[in-house]
Short mmCIF file of C-alpha atoms and ligand atoms in Angstrom, two decimals:
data_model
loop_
_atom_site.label_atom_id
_atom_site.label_comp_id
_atom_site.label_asym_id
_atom_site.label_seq_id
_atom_site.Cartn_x
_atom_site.Cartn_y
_atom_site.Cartn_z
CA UNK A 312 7.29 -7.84 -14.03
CA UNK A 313 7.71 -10.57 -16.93
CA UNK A 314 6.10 -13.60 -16.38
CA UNK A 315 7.89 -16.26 -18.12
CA UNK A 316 6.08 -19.63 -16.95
CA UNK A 317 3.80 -20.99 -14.61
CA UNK A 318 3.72 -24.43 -13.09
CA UNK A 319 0.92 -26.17 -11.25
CA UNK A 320 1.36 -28.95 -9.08
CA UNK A 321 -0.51 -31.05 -6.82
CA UNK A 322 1.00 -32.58 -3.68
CA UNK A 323 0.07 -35.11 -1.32
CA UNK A 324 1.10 -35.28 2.09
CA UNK A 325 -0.44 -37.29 5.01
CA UNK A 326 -0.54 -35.43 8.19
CA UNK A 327 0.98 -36.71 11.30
CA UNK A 328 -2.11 -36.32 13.33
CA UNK A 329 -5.41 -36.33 11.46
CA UNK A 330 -7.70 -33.36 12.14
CA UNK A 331 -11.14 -33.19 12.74
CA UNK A 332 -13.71 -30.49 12.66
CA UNK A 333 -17.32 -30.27 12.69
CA UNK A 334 -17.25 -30.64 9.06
CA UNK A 335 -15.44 -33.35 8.63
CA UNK A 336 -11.83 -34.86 8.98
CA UNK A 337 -8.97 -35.23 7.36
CA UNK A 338 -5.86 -37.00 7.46
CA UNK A 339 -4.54 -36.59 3.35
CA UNK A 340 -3.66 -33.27 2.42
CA UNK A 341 -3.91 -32.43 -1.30
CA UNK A 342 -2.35 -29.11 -2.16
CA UNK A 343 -1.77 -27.32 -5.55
CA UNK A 344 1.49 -24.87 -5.27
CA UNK A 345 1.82 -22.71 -7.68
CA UNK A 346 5.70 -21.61 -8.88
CA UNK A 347 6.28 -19.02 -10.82
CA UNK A 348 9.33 -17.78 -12.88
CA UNK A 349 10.11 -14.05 -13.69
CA UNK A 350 12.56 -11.87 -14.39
CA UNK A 351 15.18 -14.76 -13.33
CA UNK A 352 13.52 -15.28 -9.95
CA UNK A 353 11.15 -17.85 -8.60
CA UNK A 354 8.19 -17.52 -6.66
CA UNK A 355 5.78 -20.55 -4.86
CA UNK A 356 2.08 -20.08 -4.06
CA UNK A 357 -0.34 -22.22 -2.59
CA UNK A 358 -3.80 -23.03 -2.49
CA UNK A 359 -5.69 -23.26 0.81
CA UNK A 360 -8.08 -25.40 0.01
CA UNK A 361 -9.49 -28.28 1.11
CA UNK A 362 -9.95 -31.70 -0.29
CA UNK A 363 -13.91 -31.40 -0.42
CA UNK A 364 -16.01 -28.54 -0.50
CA UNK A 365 -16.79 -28.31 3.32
CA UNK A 366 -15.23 -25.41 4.88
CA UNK A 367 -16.17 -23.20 1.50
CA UNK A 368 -16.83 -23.96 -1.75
CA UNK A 369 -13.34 -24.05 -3.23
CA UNK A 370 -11.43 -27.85 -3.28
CA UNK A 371 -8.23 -28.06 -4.87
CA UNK A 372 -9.72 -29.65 -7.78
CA UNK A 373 -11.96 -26.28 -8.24
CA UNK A 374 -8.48 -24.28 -7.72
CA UNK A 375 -6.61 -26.16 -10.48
CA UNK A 376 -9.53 -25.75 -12.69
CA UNK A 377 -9.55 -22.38 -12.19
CA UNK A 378 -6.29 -21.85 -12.28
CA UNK A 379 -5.43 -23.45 -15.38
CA UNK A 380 -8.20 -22.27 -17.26
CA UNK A 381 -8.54 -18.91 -16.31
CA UNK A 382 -5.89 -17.24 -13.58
CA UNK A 383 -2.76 -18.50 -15.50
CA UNK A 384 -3.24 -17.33 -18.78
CA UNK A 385 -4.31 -13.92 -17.72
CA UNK A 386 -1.67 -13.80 -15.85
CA UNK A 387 0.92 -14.60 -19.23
CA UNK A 388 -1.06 -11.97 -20.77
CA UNK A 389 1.30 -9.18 -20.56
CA UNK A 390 3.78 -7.59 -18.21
CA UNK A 391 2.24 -6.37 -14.47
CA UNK A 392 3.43 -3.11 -12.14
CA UNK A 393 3.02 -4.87 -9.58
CA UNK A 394 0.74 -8.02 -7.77
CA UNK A 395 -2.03 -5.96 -6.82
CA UNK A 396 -2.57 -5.19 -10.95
CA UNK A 397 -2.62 -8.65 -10.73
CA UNK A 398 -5.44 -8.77 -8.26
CA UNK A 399 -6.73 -6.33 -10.34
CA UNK A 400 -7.04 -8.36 -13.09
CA UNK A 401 -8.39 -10.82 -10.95
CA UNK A 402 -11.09 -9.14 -9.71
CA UNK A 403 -13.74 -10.25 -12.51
CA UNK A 404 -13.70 -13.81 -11.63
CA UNK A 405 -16.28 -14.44 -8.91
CA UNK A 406 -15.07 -16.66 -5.70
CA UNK A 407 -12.06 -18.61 -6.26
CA UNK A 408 -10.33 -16.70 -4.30
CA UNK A 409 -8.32 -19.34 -3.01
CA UNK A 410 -7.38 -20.00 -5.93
CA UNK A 411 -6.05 -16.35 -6.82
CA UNK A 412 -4.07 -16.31 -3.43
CA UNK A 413 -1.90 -18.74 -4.94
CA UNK A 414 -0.67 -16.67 -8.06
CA UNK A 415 -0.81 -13.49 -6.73
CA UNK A 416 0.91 -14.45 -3.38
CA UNK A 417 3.69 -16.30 -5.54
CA UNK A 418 4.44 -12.32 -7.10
CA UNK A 419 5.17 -11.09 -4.13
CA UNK A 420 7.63 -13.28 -2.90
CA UNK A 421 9.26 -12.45 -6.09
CA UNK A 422 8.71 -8.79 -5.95
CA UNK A 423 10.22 -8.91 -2.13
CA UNK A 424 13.58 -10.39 -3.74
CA UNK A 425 13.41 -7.82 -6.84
CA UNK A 426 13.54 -5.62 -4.06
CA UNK A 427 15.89 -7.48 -2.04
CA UNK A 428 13.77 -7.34 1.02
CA UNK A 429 11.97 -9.97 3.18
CA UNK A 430 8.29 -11.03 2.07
CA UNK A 431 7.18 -9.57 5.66
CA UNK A 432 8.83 -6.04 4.48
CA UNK A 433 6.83 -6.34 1.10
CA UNK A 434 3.81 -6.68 2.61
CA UNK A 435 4.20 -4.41 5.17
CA UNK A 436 4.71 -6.35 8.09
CA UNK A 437 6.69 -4.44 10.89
CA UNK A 438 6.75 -7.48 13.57
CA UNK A 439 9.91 -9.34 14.04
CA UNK A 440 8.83 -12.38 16.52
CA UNK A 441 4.85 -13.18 16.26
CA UNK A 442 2.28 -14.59 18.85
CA UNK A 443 1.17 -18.44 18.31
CA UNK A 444 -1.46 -20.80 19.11
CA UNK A 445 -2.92 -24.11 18.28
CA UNK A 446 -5.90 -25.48 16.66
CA UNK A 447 -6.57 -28.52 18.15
CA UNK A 448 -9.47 -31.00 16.34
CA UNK A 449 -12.08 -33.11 17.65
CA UNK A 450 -10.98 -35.97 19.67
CA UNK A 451 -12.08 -39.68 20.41
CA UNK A 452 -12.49 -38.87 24.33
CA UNK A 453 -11.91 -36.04 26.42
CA UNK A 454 -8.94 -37.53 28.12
CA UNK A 455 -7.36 -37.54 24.68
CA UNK A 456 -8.12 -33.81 24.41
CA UNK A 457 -6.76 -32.71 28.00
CA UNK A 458 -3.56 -34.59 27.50
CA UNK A 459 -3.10 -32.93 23.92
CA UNK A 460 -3.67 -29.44 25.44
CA UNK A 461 -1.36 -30.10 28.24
CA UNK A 462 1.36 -30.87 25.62
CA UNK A 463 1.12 -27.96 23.82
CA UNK A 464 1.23 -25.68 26.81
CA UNK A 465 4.15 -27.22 27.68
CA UNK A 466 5.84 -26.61 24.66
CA UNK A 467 4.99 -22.70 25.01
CA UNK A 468 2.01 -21.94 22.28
CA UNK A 469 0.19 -18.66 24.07
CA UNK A 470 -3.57 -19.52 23.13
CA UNK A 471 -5.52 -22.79 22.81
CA UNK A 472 -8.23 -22.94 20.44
CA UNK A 473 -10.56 -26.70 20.62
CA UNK A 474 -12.92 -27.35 17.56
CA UNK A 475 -16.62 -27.56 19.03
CA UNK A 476 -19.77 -29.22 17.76
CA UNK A 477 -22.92 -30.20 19.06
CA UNK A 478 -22.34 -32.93 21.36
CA UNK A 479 -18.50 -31.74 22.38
CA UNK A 480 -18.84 -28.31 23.62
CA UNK A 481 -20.08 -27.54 26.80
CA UNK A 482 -19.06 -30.81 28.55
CA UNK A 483 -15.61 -30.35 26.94
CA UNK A 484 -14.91 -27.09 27.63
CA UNK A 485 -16.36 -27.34 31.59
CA UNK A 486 -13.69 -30.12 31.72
CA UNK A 487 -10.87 -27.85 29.83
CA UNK A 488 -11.54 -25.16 32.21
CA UNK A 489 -11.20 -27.25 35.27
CA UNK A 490 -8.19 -28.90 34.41
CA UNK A 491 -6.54 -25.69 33.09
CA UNK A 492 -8.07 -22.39 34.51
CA UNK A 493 -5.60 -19.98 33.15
CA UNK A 494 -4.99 -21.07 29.84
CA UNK A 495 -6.02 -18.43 26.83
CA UNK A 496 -9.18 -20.58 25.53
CA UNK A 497 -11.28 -20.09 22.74
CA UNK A 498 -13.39 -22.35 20.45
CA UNK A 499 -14.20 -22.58 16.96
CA UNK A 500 -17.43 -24.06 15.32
CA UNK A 501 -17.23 -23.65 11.90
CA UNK A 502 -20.73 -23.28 11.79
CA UNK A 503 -22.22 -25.76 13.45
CA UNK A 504 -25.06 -23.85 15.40
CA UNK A 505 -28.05 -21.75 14.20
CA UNK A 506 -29.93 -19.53 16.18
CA UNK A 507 -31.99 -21.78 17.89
CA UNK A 508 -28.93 -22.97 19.72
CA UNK A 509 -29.13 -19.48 21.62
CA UNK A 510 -29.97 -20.92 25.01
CA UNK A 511 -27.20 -23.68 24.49
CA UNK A 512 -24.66 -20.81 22.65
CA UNK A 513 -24.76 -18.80 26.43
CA UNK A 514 -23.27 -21.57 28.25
CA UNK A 515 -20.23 -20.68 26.41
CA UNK A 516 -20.30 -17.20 28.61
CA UNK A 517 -19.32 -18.91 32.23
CA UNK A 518 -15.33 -20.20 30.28
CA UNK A 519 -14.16 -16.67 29.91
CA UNK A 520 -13.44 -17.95 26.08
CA UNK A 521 -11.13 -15.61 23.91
CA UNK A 522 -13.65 -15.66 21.55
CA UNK A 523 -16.36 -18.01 19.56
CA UNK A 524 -15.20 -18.30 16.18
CA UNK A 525 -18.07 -18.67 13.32
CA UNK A 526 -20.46 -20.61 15.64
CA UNK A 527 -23.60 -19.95 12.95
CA UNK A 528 -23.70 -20.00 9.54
CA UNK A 529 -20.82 -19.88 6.99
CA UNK A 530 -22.19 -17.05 4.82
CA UNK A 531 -24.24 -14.90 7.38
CA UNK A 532 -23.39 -12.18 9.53
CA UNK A 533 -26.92 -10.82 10.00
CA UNK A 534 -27.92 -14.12 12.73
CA UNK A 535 -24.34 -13.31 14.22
CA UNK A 536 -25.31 -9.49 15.24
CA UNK A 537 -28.16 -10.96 16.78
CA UNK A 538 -26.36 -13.63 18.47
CA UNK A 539 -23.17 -11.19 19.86
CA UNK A 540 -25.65 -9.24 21.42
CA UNK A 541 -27.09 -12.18 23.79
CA UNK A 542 -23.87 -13.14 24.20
CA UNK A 543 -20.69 -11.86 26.05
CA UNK A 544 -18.39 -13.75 24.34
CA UNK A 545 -16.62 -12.23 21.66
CA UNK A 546 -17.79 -13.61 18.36
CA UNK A 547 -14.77 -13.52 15.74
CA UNK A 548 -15.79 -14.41 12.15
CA UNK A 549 -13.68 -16.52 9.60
CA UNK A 550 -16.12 -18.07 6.63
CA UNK A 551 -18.04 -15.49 6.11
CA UNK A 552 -15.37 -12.67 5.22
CA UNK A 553 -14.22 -12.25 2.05
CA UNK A 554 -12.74 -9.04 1.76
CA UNK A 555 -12.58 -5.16 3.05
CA UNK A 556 -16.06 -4.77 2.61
CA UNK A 557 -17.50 -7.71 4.64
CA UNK A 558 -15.02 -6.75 7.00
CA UNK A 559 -16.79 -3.57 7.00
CA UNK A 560 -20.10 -4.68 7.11
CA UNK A 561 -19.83 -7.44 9.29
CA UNK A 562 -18.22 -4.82 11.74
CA UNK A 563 -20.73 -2.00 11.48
CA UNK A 564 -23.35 -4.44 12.14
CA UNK A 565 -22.28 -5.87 15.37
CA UNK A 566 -21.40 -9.56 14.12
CA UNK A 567 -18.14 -9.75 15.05
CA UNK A 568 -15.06 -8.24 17.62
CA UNK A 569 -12.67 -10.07 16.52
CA UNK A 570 -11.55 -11.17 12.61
CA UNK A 571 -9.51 -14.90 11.91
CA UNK A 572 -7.56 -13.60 8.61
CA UNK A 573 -6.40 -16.36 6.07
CA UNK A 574 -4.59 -15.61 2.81
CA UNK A 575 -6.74 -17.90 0.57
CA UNK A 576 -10.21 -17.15 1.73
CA UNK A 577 -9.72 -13.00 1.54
CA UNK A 578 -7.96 -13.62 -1.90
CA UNK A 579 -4.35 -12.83 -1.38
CA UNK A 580 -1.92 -10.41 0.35
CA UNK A 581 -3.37 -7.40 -1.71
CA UNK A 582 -6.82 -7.96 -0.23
CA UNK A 583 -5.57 -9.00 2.92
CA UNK A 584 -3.75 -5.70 3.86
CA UNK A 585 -6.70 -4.16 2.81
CA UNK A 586 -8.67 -6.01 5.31
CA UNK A 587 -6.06 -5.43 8.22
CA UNK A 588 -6.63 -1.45 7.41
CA UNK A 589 -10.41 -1.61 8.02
CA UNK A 590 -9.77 -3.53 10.69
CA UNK A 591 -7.02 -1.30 12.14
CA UNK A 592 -9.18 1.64 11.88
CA UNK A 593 -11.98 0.38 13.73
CA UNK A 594 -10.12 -1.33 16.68
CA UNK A 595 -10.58 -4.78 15.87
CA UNK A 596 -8.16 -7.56 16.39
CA UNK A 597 -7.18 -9.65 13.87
CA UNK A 598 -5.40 -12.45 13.80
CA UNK A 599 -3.97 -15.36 11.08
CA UNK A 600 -5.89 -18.34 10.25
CA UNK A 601 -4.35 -21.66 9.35
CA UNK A 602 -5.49 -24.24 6.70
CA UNK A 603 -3.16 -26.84 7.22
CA UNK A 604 -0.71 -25.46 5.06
CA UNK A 605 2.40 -27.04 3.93
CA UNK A 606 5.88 -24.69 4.41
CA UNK A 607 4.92 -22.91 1.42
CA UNK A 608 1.56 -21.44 2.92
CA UNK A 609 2.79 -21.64 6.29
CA UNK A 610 5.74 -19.08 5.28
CA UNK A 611 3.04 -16.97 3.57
CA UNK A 612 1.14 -16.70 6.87
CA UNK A 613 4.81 -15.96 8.96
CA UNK A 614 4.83 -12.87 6.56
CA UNK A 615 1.24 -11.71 6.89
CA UNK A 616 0.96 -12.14 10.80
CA UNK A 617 4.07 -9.65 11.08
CA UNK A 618 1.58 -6.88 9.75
CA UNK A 619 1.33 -4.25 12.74
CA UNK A 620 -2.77 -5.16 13.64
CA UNK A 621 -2.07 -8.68 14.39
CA UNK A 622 -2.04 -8.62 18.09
CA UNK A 623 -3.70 -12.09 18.99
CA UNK A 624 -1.98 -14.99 18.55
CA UNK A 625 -2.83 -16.88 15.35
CA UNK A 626 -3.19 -20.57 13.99
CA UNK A 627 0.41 -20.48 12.90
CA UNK A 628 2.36 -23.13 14.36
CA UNK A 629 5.45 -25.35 13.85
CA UNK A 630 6.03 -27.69 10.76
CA UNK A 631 6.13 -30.57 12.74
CA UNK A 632 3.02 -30.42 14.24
CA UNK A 633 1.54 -31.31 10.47
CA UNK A 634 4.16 -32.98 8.19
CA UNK A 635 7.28 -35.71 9.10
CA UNK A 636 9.11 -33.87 6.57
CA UNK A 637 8.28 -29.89 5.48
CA UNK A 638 8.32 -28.96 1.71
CA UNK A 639 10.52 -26.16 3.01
CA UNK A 640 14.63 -25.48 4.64
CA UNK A 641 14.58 -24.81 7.34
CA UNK A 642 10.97 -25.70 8.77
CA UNK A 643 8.86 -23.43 10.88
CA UNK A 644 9.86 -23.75 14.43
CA UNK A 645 8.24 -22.21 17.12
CA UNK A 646 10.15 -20.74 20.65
CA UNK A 647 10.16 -22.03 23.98
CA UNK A 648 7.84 -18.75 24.63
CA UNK A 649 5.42 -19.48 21.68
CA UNK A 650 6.63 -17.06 18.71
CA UNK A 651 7.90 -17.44 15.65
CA UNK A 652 10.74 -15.60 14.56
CA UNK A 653 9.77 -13.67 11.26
CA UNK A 654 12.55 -14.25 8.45
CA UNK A 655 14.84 -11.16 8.05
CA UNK A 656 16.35 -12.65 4.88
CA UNK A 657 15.59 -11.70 1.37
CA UNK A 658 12.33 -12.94 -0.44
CA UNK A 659 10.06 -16.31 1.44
CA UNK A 660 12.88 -16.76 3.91
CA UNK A 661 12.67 -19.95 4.00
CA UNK A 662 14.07 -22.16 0.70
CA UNK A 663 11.83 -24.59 -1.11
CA UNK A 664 12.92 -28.10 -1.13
CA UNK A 665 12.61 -28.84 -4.83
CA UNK A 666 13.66 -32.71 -3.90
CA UNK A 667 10.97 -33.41 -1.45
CA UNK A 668 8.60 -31.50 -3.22
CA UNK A 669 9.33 -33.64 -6.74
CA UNK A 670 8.92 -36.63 -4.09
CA UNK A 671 5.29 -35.89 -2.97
CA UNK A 672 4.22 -34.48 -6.43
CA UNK A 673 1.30 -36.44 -7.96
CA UNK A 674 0.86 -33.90 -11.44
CA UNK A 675 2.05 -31.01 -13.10
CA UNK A 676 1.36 -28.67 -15.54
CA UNK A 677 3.47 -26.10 -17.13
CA UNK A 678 2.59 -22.72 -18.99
CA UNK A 679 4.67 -20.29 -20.89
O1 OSB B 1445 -11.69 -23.07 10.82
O2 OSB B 1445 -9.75 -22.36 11.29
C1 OSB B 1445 -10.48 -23.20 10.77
C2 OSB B 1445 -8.34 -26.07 9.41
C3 OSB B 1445 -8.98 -26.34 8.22
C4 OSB B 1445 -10.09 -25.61 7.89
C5 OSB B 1445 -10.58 -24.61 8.75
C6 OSB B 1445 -9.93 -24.35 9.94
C7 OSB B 1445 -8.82 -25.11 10.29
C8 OSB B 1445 -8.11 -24.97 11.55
C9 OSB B 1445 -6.68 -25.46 11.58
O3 OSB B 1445 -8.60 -24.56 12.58
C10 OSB B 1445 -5.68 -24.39 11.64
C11 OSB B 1445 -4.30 -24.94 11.39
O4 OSB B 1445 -3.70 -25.45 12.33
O5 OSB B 1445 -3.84 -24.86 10.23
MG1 MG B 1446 -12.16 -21.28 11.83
#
């Protein structure tokens, strides 16, 4: 594969509801896509990360740095097998992987219409319809939360995941339980304990949760081993995996049963398959992370979720739950039963709106 040119762009898109974690909140995304042209296709990318270095170190500032500097001209270098040479390539630069994701991920979408076969096929994906939940952020008042959550039941997503912090967990979740017993519950932290929250950390046991996701600290999975085993709760780690081999570690030591996948933070599809084998192997679930993507991403993460080992419902949800208006035709709807159906067409499977995405652009680059 020929790369002819590379284009960088950032966009800016408010979302319709802002979102709020224990790090922080946000209500303006700013995303760099990435589009690349070879061998008389196009392929879009796009960086995961977030406006300020909270949930890891990578902003898209760091991303377009990187990006421009370093990612993009190795990748006009020469000509490449395939986009896990790419990765290859790749591999020297430390971190960033966010960054990577983009390009590499942008490769495979043209690869998959080289081949004249749907992204999900490329990667491996053997799913047609997949599972979906909700992430829903910190709220003003309870009330606010209950009435959110009822919504989104309603409208058929399978799981309901509620950011926790200090301060809104237990008394949150006692009331989400009571109002809605049967629901599929979990809650994410995004580090916002340590291990002298244990006492506190075991309430969490008496709301049959799905899971805990990352309750301690972003880049340790020795505190979680320690903490799983107090616990019966299911801890299922997103920061602090990387790749295969913190997969692998954090497994073998007991940190996690349960691994929240995202495209940007493992590095790209390449990695990410790799990741779903170790996973696969040893029994443990994974499922797909979301990072507020626009359509671009959000097709990305359609693709990977159809890969055979993700059997939980994932952060994946529908287009309008983010943006008025998708970068992408048509936009990612979700079923009355809470699936999406995974594109059977050629390539992303779903067509980039080069209109509205020249309407939200704010800079671009271009590199040949
Ligand atoms: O921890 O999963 C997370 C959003 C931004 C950063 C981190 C996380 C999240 C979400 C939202 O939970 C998932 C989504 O709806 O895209
Ligand atoms: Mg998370």
């Amino acid at each position: 594969m020929t790369i002819n040119r590379v284009e960088l762009r950032e966009i800016q898109m408010p979302l319709v509801h802002s979102f709020e974690t224990s790090f922080g909140k946000t209500t303006l995304r700013r995303i760099v896509l990435v589009r690349v042209d070879a061998e008389g296709l196009t392929g879009w990318g796009e960086v995961t990360a977030g406006e300020a270095p909270l949930y890891s170190h990578e902003t898209f500032e760091t991303a377009w740095h990187v990006l421009r500097e370093f990612l993009v001209p190795w990748a006009l270098e020469h000509d490449w097998a395939s986009p896990a040479e790419l990765a290859a390539r790749f591999r020297p630069i430390r971190g960033h992987n966010m960054a990577k994701a983009a390009l590499e991920n942008a490769l495979w979408v043209i690869e998959a219409q080289q081949k004249g076969i749907p992204l999900a096929k490329a990667v491996g994906g053997t799913l047609e319809e997949i599972p979906c939940g909700v992430s829903i952020g910190i709220q003003s008042n309870v009330e606010v939360l209950l009435e959110k959550i009822a919504r989104e039941v309603s409208a058929g997503y399978q799981r309901i995941k509620v950011k926790v912090k200090p301060g809104w967990d237990v008394n949150v979740l006692e009331r989400v339980r009571t109002e809605f017993p049967r629901i599929s519950l979990m809650a994410d932290a995004n580090s916002a304990y340590t291990l002298a929250d244990l006492e506190h950390l075991k309430q969490f046991d008496r709301f049959y949760l799905m899971m805990i996701e990352q309750p301690l600290g972003w880049d340790d999975i020795i505190d979680h081993a320690k903490l799983q085993r107090e616990i019966s709760t299911p801890i299922c780690l997103d920061e602090s995996i990387h790749s295969a081999d913190d997969a692998r570690k954090a497994i073998d030591l007991g940190a996690c049963k349960i691994i929240n996948m995202k495209l940007g933070r493992v590095g790209g599809f390449t990695s990410a398959r790799r990741l779903h084998e170790v996973c696969r192997t040893r029994n443990i679930p994974v499922w797909c992370g979301g990072m507020l993507e626009s359509g671009i991403g959000r097709a990305h993460n359609v693709a990977m979720s159809s890969l055979p080992g993700f059997t939980l419902p994932g952060d994946v949800s529908a287009s309008r739950r983010y943006w008025t208006e998708d970068i992408i035709s048509p936009e990612v709807t979700v079923s009355p039963h809470g699936t999406i159906r995974v594109p059977q067409t050629p390539g992303l499977g779903y067509e980039p709106d080069l209109d509205r995405i020249e309407k939200v652009t704010t800079r671009k680059e271009q590199f040949s």
